[in-house]
PDB file of C-alpha atoms in Angstrom:
ATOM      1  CA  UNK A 525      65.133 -76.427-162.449  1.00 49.00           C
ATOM      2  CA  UNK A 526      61.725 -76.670-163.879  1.00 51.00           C
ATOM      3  CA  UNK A 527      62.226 -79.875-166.819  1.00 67.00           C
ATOM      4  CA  UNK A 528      58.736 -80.130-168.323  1.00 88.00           C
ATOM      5  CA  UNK A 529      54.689 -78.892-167.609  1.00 92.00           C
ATOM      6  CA  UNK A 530      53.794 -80.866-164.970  1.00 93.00           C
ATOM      7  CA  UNK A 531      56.636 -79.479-162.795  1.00 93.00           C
ATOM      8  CA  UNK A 532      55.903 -75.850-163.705  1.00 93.00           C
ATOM      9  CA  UNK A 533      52.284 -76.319-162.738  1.00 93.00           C
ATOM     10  CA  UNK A 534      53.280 -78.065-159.369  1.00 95.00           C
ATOM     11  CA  UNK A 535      55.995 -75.081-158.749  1.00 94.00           C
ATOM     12  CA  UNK A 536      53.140 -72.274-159.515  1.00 93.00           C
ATOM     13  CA  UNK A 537      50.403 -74.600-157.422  1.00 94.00           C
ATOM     14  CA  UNK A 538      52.644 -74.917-154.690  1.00 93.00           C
ATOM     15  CA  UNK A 539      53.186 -71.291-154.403  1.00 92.00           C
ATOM     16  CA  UNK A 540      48.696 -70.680-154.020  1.00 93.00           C
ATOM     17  CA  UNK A 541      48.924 -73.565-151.567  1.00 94.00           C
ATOM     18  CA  UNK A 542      51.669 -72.684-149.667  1.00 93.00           C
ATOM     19  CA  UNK A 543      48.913 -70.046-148.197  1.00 93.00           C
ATOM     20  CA  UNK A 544      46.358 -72.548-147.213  1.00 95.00           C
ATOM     21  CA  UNK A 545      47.694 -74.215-144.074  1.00 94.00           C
ATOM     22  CA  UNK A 546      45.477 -72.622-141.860  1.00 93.00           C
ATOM     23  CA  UNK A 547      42.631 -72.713-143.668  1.00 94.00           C
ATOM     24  CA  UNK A 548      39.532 -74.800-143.452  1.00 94.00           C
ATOM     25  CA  UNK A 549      38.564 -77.378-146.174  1.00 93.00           C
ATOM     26  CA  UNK A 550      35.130 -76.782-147.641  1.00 92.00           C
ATOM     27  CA  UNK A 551      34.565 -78.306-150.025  1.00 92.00           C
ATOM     28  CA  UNK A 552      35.996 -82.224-151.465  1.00 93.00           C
ATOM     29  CA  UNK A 553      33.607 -83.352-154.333  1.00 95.00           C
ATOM     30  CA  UNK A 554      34.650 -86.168-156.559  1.00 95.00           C
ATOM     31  CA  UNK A 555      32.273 -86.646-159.777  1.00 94.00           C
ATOM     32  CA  UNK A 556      32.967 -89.608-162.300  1.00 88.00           C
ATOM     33  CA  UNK A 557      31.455 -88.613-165.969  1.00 80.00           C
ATOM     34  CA  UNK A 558      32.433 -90.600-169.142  1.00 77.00           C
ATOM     35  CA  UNK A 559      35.798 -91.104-169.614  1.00 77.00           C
ATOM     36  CA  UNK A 560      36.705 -87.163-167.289  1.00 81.00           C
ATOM     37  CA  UNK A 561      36.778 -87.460-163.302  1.00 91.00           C
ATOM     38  CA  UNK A 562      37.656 -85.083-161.188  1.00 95.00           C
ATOM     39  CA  UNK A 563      38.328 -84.024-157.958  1.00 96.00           C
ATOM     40  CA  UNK A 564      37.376 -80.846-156.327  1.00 96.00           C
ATOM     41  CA  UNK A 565      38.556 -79.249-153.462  1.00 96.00           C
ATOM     42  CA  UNK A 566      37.867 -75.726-151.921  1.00 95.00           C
ATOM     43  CA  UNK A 567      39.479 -74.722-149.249  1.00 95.00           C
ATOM     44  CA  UNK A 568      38.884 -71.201-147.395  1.00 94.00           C
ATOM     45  CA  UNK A 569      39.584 -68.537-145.075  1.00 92.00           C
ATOM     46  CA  UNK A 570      43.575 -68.802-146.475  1.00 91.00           C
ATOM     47  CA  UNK A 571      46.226 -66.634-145.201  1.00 88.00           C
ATOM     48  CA  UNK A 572      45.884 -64.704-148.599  1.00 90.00           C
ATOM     49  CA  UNK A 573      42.677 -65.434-150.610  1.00 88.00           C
ATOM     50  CA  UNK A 574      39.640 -66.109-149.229  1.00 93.00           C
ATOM     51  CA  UNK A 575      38.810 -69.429-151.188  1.00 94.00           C
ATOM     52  CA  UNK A 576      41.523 -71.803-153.385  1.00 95.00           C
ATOM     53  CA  UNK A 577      40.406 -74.405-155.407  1.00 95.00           C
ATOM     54  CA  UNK A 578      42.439 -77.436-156.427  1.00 95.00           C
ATOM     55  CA  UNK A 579      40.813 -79.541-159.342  1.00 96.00           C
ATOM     56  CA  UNK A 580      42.885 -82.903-160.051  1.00 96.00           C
ATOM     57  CA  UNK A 581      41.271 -84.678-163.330  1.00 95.00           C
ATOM     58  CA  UNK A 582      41.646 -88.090-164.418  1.00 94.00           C
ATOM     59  CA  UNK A 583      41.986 -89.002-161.382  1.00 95.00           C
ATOM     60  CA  UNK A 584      43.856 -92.834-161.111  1.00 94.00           C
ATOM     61  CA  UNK A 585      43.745 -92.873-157.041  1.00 95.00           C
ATOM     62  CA  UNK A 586      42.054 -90.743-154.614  1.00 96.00           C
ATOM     63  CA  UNK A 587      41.606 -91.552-150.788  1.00 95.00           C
ATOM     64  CA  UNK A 588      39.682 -89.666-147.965  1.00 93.00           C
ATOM     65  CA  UNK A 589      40.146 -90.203-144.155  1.00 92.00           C
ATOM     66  CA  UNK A 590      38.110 -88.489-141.807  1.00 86.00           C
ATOM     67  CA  UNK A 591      37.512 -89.609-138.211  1.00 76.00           C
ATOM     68  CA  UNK A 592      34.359 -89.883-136.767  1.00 78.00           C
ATOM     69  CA  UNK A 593      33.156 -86.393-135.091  1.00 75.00           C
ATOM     70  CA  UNK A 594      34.904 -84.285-137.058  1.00 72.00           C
ATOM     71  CA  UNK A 595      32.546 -81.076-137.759  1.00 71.00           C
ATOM     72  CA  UNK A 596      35.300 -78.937-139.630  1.00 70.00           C
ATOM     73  CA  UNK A 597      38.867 -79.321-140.660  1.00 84.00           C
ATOM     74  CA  UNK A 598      41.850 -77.293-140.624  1.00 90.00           C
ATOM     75  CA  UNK A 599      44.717 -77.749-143.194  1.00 94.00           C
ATOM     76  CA  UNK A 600      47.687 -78.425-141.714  1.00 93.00           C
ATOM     77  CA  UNK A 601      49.379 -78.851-145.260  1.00 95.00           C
ATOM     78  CA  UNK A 602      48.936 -79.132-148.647  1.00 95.00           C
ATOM     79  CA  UNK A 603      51.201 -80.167-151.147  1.00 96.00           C
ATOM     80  CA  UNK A 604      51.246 -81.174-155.067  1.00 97.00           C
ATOM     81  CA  UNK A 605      54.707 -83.065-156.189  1.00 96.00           C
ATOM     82  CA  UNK A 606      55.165 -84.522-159.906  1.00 96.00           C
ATOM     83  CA  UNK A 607      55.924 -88.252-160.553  1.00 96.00           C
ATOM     84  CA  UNK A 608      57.007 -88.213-163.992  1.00 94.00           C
ATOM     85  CA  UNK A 609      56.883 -91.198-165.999  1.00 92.00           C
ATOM     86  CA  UNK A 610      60.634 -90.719-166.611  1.00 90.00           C
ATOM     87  CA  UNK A 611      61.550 -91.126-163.119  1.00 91.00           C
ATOM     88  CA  UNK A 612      63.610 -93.996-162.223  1.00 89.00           C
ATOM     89  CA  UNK A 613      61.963 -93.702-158.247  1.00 91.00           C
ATOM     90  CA  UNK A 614      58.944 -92.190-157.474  1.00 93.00           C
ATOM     91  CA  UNK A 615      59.021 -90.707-153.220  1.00 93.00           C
ATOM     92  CA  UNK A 616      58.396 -93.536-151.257  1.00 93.00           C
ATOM     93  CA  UNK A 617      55.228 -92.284-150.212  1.00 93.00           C
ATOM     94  CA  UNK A 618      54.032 -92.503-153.484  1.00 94.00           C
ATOM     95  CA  UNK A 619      54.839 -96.345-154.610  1.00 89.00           C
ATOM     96  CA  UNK A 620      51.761 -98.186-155.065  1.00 90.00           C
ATOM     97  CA  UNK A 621      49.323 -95.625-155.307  1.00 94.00           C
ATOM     98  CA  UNK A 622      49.247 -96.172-159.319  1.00 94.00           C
ATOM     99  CA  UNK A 623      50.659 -98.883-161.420  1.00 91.00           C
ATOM    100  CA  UNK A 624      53.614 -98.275-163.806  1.00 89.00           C
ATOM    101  CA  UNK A 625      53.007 -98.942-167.048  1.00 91.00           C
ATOM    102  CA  UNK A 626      54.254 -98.345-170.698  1.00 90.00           C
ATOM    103  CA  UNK A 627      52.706 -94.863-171.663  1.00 91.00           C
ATOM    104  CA  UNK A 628      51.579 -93.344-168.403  1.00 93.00           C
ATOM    105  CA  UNK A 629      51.705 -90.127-168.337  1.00 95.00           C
ATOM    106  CA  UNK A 630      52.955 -87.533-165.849  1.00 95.00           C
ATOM    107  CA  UNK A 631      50.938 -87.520-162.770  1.00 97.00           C
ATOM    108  CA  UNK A 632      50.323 -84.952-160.264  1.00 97.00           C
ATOM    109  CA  UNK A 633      50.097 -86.438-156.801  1.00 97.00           C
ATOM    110  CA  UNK A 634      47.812 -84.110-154.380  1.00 97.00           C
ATOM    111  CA  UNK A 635      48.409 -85.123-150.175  1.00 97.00           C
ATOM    112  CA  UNK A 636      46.603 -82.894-147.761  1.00 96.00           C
ATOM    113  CA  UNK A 637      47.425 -83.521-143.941  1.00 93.00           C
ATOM    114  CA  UNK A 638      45.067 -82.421-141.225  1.00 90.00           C
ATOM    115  CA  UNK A 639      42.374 -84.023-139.402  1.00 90.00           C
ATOM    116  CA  UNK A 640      40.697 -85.027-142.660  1.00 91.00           C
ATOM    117  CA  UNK A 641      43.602 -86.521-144.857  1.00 94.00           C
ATOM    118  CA  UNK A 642      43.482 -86.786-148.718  1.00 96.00           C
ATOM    119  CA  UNK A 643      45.616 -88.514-151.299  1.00 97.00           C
ATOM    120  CA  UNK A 644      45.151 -88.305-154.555  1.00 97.00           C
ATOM    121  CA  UNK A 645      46.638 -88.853-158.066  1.00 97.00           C
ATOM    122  CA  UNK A 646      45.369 -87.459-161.011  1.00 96.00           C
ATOM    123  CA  UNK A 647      46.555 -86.563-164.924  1.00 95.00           C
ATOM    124  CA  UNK A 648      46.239 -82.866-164.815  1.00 94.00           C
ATOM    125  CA  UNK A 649      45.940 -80.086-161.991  1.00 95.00           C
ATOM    126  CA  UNK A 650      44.688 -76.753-161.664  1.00 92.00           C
ATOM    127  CA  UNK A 651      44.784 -74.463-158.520  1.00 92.00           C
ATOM    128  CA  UNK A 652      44.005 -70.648-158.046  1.00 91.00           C
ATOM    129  CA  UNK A 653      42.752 -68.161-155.632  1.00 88.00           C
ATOM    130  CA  UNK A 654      40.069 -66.067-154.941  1.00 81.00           C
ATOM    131  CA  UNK A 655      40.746 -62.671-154.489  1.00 71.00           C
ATOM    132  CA  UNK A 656      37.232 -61.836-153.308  1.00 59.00           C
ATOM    133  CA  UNK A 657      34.642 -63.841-151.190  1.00 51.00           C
ATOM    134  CA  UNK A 658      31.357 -64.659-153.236  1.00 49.00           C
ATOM    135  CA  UNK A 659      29.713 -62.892-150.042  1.00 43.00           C
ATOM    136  CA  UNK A 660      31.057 -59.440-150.970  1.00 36.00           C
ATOM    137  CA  UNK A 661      30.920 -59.700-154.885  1.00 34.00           C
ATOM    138  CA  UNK A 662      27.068 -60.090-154.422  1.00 31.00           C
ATOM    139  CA  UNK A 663      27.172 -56.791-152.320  1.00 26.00           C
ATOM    140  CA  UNK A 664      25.223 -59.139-149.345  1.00 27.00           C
ATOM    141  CA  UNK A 665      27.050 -56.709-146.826  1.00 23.00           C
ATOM    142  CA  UNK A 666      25.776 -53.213-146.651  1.00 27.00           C
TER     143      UNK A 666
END
């Protein structure tokens, strides 16, 4: 049972990135301006849209792994999970990443496994879909 916004927008999130396992990440940009950061990733050729983009703002921890030699990566899974502030636990996985403190807000914790790894937590999250390439919106293709 959905309790508050942040789980909502992990439940409909999780439903556009269910589709990307599979897919290859594109893009990761992360851009720190003023008091707003964000993160930005684009992943593409998905099982249903041909780009997703995730954008985590505020972002309070973010991690990327990649191994030497790695040219492109395929997502082998992509997940966004709540930790509210009114949790008594957060997942294991997740202890440490960011401090608990008196008037945190819900966070949105963003873990993407596959050759190149990501973790990231953040105060808000958007993801969506792409239901047609830029390539074929521009007409390049005769």
């Amino acid at each position: 049972m959905v309790h508050n916004a942040v789980q909502m927008t992990c439940e409909r999130a999780g439903a556009v990135l269910a589709h990307c396992a599979g897919g290859f990440l594109d893009t990761v940009a992360f851009a720190a301006l003023d008091e707003r950061d964000h993160l930005d990733i684009k992943i593409v050729q998905t099982l249903k849209w041909p780009m997703v983009r995730l954008l985590l703002e505020d972002v309070r921890h973010v991690v990327v792994d990649k191994g030497p030699g790695i040219e492109s990566s395929l997502v082998d899974e992509i997940t966004l999970t709540p930790l509210l502030r009114t949790a008594t636990r957060w997942p294991t996985e997740a202890d440490g990443l960011v401090t608990r403190f008196d008037g945190l807000p819900d966070l949105y914790w963003l873990r993407l496994l596959g050759p190149t790894m990501i973790t990231a937590v953040g105060d808000s999250a958007l993801a969506g879909g792409e239901r047609k390439s830029r390539a074929t919106s521009r007409r390049d293709f005769p």
